[in-house]
Amino acid sequence: MVNMISTDLRNQLEQFVPAENIKLQEPMSSHTSFRTGGEADVFVLAENGEQLSGLIPYLHEKDYPFFLLGFGSNLLVSDHGYHGIMIKLSGELDRIRVEGERIIAGAAASLARVARVACEHGLTGFEFASGIPGSVGGGIVMNAGAYDGEMSQIVEWVRVMDLAGRSFRLENPQMEFGYRTSIVKKQPLIVLETAFKLQPGQREQIAAYMEELASRRRQKQPLEYPSAGSTFKRPEGYFAGKLIMDAGLKGYQIGGAQVSEKHCGFVINTGQATSTHVYQLIEHVRMQVKSKYDVELEPEVILLGDF
Ligand SMILES: Cc1cc2nc3c(=O)[nH]c(=O)nc-3n(C[C@H](O)[C@H](O)[C@H](O)COP(=O)(O)OP(=O)(O)OC[C@H]3O[C@@H](n4cnc5c(N)ncnc54)[C@H](O)[C@@H]3O)c2cc1C
């Protein structure tokens, strides 16, 4: 639908964002860590809250579908593309500032950069997230976590925007953080910025711990291939990777998508995978694990579009 009217729509969107921030038929394989996926009908870069506060209510009123993209590191977009407006944050929303023991980071900032800034300022508590290849916005939505840490432990508040374009602060308990989830997964809110409350620490120790975690990742995870990290959530009482390995699926391949031989919890793109291959492999793994162990594997990866 949006496809047919996208040139017209483009003119409308120029009321809210500069013309050079709007692209048509943008390949999502350039914006996802799986390196797969068809085109988004319209792709918009929003640089600040003001642009968003015009854009979002407009799209909502017109009933145009839209999707907030972080770094696409937990996202599988259909090969048929996304028929709507893909919004990526940038500009002012990429800023990071330090206020004492607090770091206030825009949703478009990378978790890796926040971790570096924390280290430079001798602030500890963010190390666990230094190797998660997502944005602050995506990290908050997913309550991203690793090595016994997760966003919920260090978030003080999050500034969000609703569909009416109003922005307001949600304090940590209002974020309804859970395992790989938060209120932003359940309600149509946009993360604008987040305050992380950290602790004073020793720069050398922080840097050394980040390096140790990076090295553990390199050893255990197939970082040399495109993926979206752990494909499945951890089922209660089990480890997804172990179940998949025990089901005999290590290295199992559909088209260019493969159950990683290094870490069975990762589906990887060996080079020529399409999103359909990845999707079919996910479904195959789920079926096998269900029939062998009666465990339902739930994808952690977000599926977008028609599969
Ligand atoms: C190699 C590798 C390792 C990984 N390791 C980990 C790990 O250790 N722990 C972990 O938790 N995850 C891990 N991940 C998964 C992923 O990096 C995280 O889930 C990350 O938080 C996703 O952030 P993103 O910016 O890429 O979000 P995206 O994948 O772009 O989006 C994820 C969801 O967030 C929403 N979203 C993004 N930004 C906003 C915003 N500003 N406002 C509203 N909604 C928004 C999107 O609409 C989507 O629903 C890994 C991925 C890879 C590829």
Coordinates of C-alpha atoms and ligand atoms in Angstrom, one line a residue:
M1 CA 0.0 0.0 0.0
V2 CA 2.7 2.5 1.1
N3 CA 4.7 1.3 -2.0
M4 CA 2.2 2.8 -4.4
I5 CA 2.0 6.2 -2.7
S6 CA 5.5 6.5 -1.4
T7 CA 6.5 9.4 -3.7
D8 CA 3.5 11.3 -2.4
L9 CA 4.2 10.3 1.1
R10 CA 7.8 11.5 0.7
N11 CA 6.5 15.0 0.1
Q12 CA 4.3 14.8 3.2
L13 CA 7.2 13.6 5.3
E14 CA 9.4 16.5 4.3
Q15 CA 7.2 18.6 6.6
F16 CA 8.9 16.8 9.5
V17 CA 12.4 15.7 8.4
P18 CA 14.9 17.1 5.8
A19 CA 14.5 15.7 2.3
E20 CA 17.9 14.0 2.4
N21 CA 16.8 12.0 5.4
I22 CA 14.1 10.2 3.4
K23 CA 14.9 7.2 1.2
L24 CA 12.6 5.0 -0.8
Q25 CA 13.0 1.3 -1.3
E26 CA 15.9 0.9 1.2
P27 CA 17.4 -2.6 1.4
M28 CA 17.1 -3.8 5.0
S29 CA 20.0 -6.2 4.4
S30 CA 22.2 -3.1 4.9
H31 CA 20.6 -2.4 8.2
T32 CA 20.4 -5.8 9.9
S33 CA 23.2 -7.9 11.5
F34 CA 21.8 -11.0 9.6
R35 CA 22.6 -9.0 6.4
T36 CA 19.3 -10.3 4.9
G37 CA 15.9 -8.9 4.2
G38 CA 14.0 -7.0 1.5
E39 CA 13.4 -3.3 1.1
A40 CA 11.6 -0.9 3.4
D41 CA 9.1 1.1 1.3
V42 CA 10.2 4.3 3.1
F43 CA 13.3 4.8 5.3
V44 CA 13.5 7.9 7.5
L45 CA 16.3 9.2 9.6
A46 CA 14.9 11.3 12.6
E47 CA 17.5 13.5 14.2
N48 CA 15.8 14.8 17.3
G49 CA 12.7 14.7 19.5
E50 CA 11.1 17.7 17.7
Q51 CA 11.2 15.9 14.3
L52 CA 9.7 12.8 15.9
S53 CA 7.0 14.8 17.7
G54 CA 5.7 15.9 14.3
L55 CA 6.3 12.7 12.4
I56 CA 4.9 10.1 14.8
P57 CA 1.4 11.7 15.4
Y58 CA 1.2 12.2 11.6
L59 CA 1.9 8.6 10.8
H60 CA -0.4 7.4 13.6
E61 CA -3.3 9.7 12.5
K62 CA -3.0 8.5 8.9
D63 CA -2.7 4.9 10.1
Y64 CA 0.5 4.3 8.2
P65 CA 2.5 1.4 9.6
F66 CA 5.9 2.3 11.0
F67 CA 8.7 0.5 12.8
L68 CA 11.5 1.9 15.0
L69 CA 14.8 0.4 13.9
G70 CA 17.8 0.3 16.3
F71 CA 20.9 -1.3 14.9
G72 CA 19.0 -4.3 13.5
S73 CA 21.0 -6.7 15.6
N74 CA 18.0 -8.6 16.9
L75 CA 15.8 -8.4 13.8
L76 CA 14.9 -10.6 10.9
V77 CA 13.1 -8.7 8.2
S78 CA 11.2 -10.7 5.6
D79 CA 12.6 -11.0 2.1
H80 CA 9.4 -9.4 0.9
G81 CA 10.5 -6.3 2.7
Y82 CA 8.7 -4.0 5.1
H83 CA 5.6 -2.2 3.7
G84 CA 5.7 0.9 5.9
I85 CA 8.0 3.5 7.2
M86 CA 11.2 2.4 8.8
I87 CA 12.4 5.0 11.3
K88 CA 16.0 5.1 12.4
L89 CA 17.2 7.6 15.0
S90 CA 20.4 9.7 14.6
G91 CA 21.8 13.2 15.2
E92 CA 21.0 14.6 18.6
L93 CA 19.6 11.2 19.6
D94 CA 23.1 9.8 19.3
R95 CA 24.6 12.0 22.1
I96 CA 26.1 10.8 25.3
R97 CA 26.7 13.1 28.4
V98 CA 28.1 12.3 31.8
E99 CA 26.7 13.9 35.0
G100 CA 28.6 12.6 38.0
E101 CA 27.9 8.9 38.3
R102 CA 25.1 9.1 35.7
I103 CA 25.5 8.6 31.9
I104 CA 22.6 10.0 29.8
A105 CA 22.7 8.4 26.4
G106 CA 20.5 9.0 23.4
A107 CA 18.6 6.0 22.0
A108 CA 20.8 6.0 18.8
A109 CA 24.1 5.7 20.7
S110 CA 25.7 2.3 20.6
L111 CA 26.0 0.3 23.8
A112 CA 29.7 -0.2 23.0
R113 CA 30.3 3.6 22.9
V114 CA 28.4 4.1 26.2
A115 CA 30.7 1.4 27.7
R116 CA 33.8 3.2 26.4
V117 CA 32.6 6.6 27.8
A118 CA 31.8 4.9 31.2
C119 CA 35.3 3.4 31.2
E120 CA 37.0 6.8 30.3
H121 CA 35.1 8.4 33.2
G122 CA 36.0 5.6 35.7
L123 CA 32.4 4.4 36.0
T124 CA 31.7 0.8 36.5
G125 CA 28.5 -1.3 36.0
F126 CA 28.2 -1.0 32.2
E127 CA 30.9 -3.5 31.3
F128 CA 28.5 -6.4 30.7
A129 CA 26.9 -4.6 27.7
S130 CA 30.2 -3.5 26.0
G131 CA 30.0 -6.4 23.5
I132 CA 26.3 -6.3 22.8
P133 CA 26.2 -4.8 19.2
G134 CA 22.9 -2.9 19.7
S135 CA 21.8 0.7 20.3
V136 CA 20.7 2.1 23.7
G137 CA 17.1 2.1 22.3
G138 CA 17.2 -1.5 21.3
G139 CA 19.0 -2.5 24.5
I140 CA 16.2 -0.9 26.6
V141 CA 13.4 -2.4 24.6
M142 CA 15.0 -5.9 24.9
N143 CA 16.4 -5.4 28.4
A144 CA 19.6 -6.6 26.9
G145 CA 21.9 -8.6 29.1
A146 CA 25.0 -10.7 29.4
Y147 CA 27.4 -12.1 32.0
D148 CA 24.9 -11.7 34.9
G149 CA 24.2 -8.0 34.0
E150 CA 21.1 -6.6 32.3
M151 CA 19.9 -3.1 31.5
S152 CA 17.3 -3.2 34.3
Q153 CA 20.1 -3.2 36.9
I154 CA 21.6 0.1 35.8
V155 CA 18.7 2.1 34.2
E156 CA 17.6 5.0 36.4
W157 CA 15.0 6.4 34.0
V158 CA 14.0 6.4 30.3
R159 CA 12.6 9.3 28.3
V160 CA 10.0 8.0 25.9
M161 CA 7.6 9.4 23.4
D162 CA 4.0 8.2 22.8
L163 CA 2.0 8.2 19.6
A164 CA 0.6 11.7 20.3
G165 CA 4.2 12.9 20.2
R166 CA 4.3 13.7 24.0
S167 CA 7.6 12.8 25.7
F168 CA 7.9 11.9 29.3
R169 CA 10.1 10.1 31.8
L170 CA 9.5 6.6 33.0
E171 CA 11.4 5.6 36.2
N172 CA 13.0 2.2 36.3
P173 CA 10.0 0.3 38.0
Q174 CA 7.6 1.8 35.4
M175 CA 9.7 0.2 32.7
E176 CA 8.3 -3.3 33.5
F177 CA 11.7 -4.9 32.7
G178 CA 11.7 -8.7 32.4
Y179 CA 13.7 -11.3 30.6
R180 CA 14.4 -9.7 27.2
T181 CA 11.4 -7.5 27.6
S182 CA 10.2 -4.1 28.8
I183 CA 7.1 -1.9 28.6
V184 CA 8.3 -0.7 25.2
K185 CA 7.7 -4.2 23.8
K186 CA 4.1 -4.1 24.9
Q187 CA 3.1 -0.5 24.3
P188 CA 3.7 1.8 21.4
L189 CA 6.4 4.0 22.9
I190 CA 9.7 5.3 21.4
V191 CA 12.8 5.4 23.5
L192 CA 14.5 8.8 23.2
E193 CA 17.2 8.7 25.9
T194 CA 18.2 6.8 29.0
A195 CA 20.0 7.7 32.3
F196 CA 22.3 4.9 33.5
K197 CA 23.3 5.1 37.2
L198 CA 26.8 3.6 37.6
Q199 CA 29.4 3.4 40.4
P200 CA 32.9 4.9 40.7
G201 CA 35.6 2.4 39.7
Q202 CA 39.1 2.0 38.5
R203 CA 39.6 2.7 34.8
E204 CA 42.2 0.0 34.4
Q205 CA 40.0 -2.6 36.0
I206 CA 37.0 -1.6 34.0
A207 CA 39.0 -1.8 30.7
A208 CA 40.5 -5.2 31.7
Y209 CA 37.0 -6.6 32.5
M210 CA 35.6 -5.4 29.2
E211 CA 38.6 -7.0 27.4
E212 CA 38.0 -10.3 29.3
L213 CA 34.4 -10.4 28.3
A214 CA 35.2 -9.5 24.7
S215 CA 37.7 -12.4 24.6
R216 CA 35.1 -14.8 26.1
R217 CA 32.7 -13.7 23.3
R218 CA 35.3 -14.3 20.6
Q219 CA 36.0 -17.8 21.9
K220 CA 32.4 -18.9 22.3
Q221 CA 30.4 -17.0 19.7
P222 CA 30.6 -17.2 15.9
L223 CA 31.3 -13.4 15.6
E224 CA 32.9 -14.0 12.2
Y225 CA 29.5 -14.6 10.6
P226 CA 26.4 -12.4 10.4
S227 CA 23.8 -13.4 13.0
A228 CA 21.4 -11.8 15.5
G229 CA 23.2 -13.3 18.5
S230 CA 21.2 -15.9 20.5
T231 CA 18.3 -16.9 18.2
F232 CA 16.1 -18.2 21.0
K233 CA 15.2 -17.2 24.5
R234 CA 16.5 -19.3 27.3
P235 CA 13.7 -21.8 28.0
E236 CA 13.0 -22.2 31.8
G237 CA 15.3 -24.8 33.2
Y238 CA 17.3 -25.4 30.0
F239 CA 19.9 -23.8 27.7
A240 CA 18.7 -23.4 24.1
G241 CA 22.1 -24.1 22.6
K242 CA 22.5 -27.4 24.5
L243 CA 19.0 -28.6 23.5
I244 CA 19.7 -27.8 19.9
M245 CA 23.0 -29.6 20.0
D246 CA 21.5 -32.6 21.8
A247 CA 18.8 -32.7 19.1
G248 CA 21.7 -33.3 16.6
L249 CA 21.3 -30.0 14.8
K250 CA 24.8 -28.7 15.1
G251 CA 25.8 -27.4 11.7
Y252 CA 22.3 -28.1 10.3
Q253 CA 21.8 -25.9 7.2
I254 CA 18.9 -24.7 5.2
G255 CA 20.1 -22.7 2.2
G256 CA 22.7 -20.3 3.5
A257 CA 21.4 -20.4 7.1
Q258 CA 23.2 -22.6 9.5
V259 CA 23.0 -23.7 13.2
S260 CA 26.5 -22.5 14.2
E261 CA 29.0 -25.2 14.8
K262 CA 30.7 -23.0 17.4
H263 CA 27.5 -22.2 19.3
C264 CA 24.3 -24.0 18.6
G265 CA 22.2 -21.2 20.1
F266 CA 23.2 -19.0 17.1
V267 CA 21.7 -19.2 13.6
I268 CA 24.3 -17.7 11.3
N269 CA 24.3 -16.5 7.7
T270 CA 27.1 -18.4 6.0
G271 CA 27.1 -15.9 3.1
Q272 CA 24.2 -16.5 0.8
A273 CA 21.3 -16.8 3.3
T274 CA 18.0 -15.2 2.8
S275 CA 15.6 -14.3 5.6
T276 CA 13.4 -17.1 4.4
H277 CA 16.3 -19.6 4.9
V278 CA 16.8 -18.2 8.4
Y279 CA 13.1 -18.4 9.2
Q280 CA 12.8 -22.0 7.9
L281 CA 15.8 -23.0 10.0
I282 CA 14.3 -21.4 13.1
E283 CA 11.0 -23.3 12.5
H284 CA 12.9 -26.6 11.9
V285 CA 14.9 -26.2 15.1
R286 CA 11.8 -25.4 17.1
M287 CA 9.9 -28.4 15.7
Q288 CA 12.8 -30.8 16.3
V289 CA 13.4 -29.6 19.9
K290 CA 9.6 -29.8 20.6
S291 CA 9.3 -33.3 19.3
K292 CA 12.5 -34.6 21.0
Y293 CA 12.3 -32.8 24.4
D294 CA 8.8 -31.3 24.5
V295 CA 10.3 -27.8 25.0
E296 CA 8.9 -24.8 23.2
L297 CA 11.8 -22.6 21.9
E298 CA 10.7 -19.0 21.6
P299 CA 12.6 -16.8 19.2
E300 CA 14.4 -13.9 20.9
V301 CA 14.9 -12.5 17.4
I302 CA 12.1 -10.2 16.3
L303 CA 10.4 -11.2 13.0
L304 CA 9.2 -8.3 10.8
G305 CA 7.0 -8.7 7.8
D306 CA 5.4 -11.7 6.1
F307 CA 7.2 -15.1 6.3
Ligands
LIG1 C1 26.8 -11.1 17.7 C2 25.7 -10.7 18.6 C3 25.7 -10.8 19.9 C4 24.7 -10.5 20.7 N1 24.8 -10.6 22.1 C5 23.7 -10.2 22.9 C6 23.8 -10.4 24.3 O1 24.8 -10.8 24.8 N2 22.8 -10.0 25.0 C7 21.6 -9.5 24.5 O2 20.7 -9.2 25.2 N3 21.5 -9.4 23.1 C8 22.5 -9.7 22.3 N4 22.4 -9.6 21.0 C9 21.1 -9.2 20.4 C10 21.0 -7.6 20.2 O3 22.2 -7.0 20.0 C11 20.3 -7.0 21.3 O4 18.9 -7.5 21.5 C12 20.2 -5.5 21.2 O5 19.6 -4.9 22.4 C13 19.3 -5.0 20.0 O6 19.5 -3.6 19.8 P1 19.3 -3.0 18.4 O7 19.6 -1.5 18.5 O8 20.1 -3.7 17.3 O9 17.8 -3.2 18.2 P2 17.0 -3.7 16.9 O10 17.4 -5.1 16.6 O11 17.1 -2.7 15.8 O12 15.5 -3.7 17.5 C14 15.1 -4.5 18.5 C15 13.7 -4.1 19.0 O13 13.8 -2.8 19.6 C16 12.9 -1.8 19.0 N5 13.6 -0.5 19.1 C17 14.9 -0.2 18.8 N6 15.1 1.1 19.0 C18 14.0 1.6 19.6 C19 13.6 2.9 20.1 N7 14.5 3.9 20.1 N8 12.4 3.0 20.5 C20 11.5 2.0 20.5 N9 11.8 0.8 20.0 C21 13.0 0.6 19.6 C22 12.7 -2.3 17.6 O14 11.5 -1.8 17.1 C23 12.7 -3.8 17.9 O15 11.4 -4.2 18.3 C24 23.5 -9.9 20.1 C25 23.4 -9.8 18.7 C26 24.5 -10.1 18.0 C27 24.4 -9.9 16.5

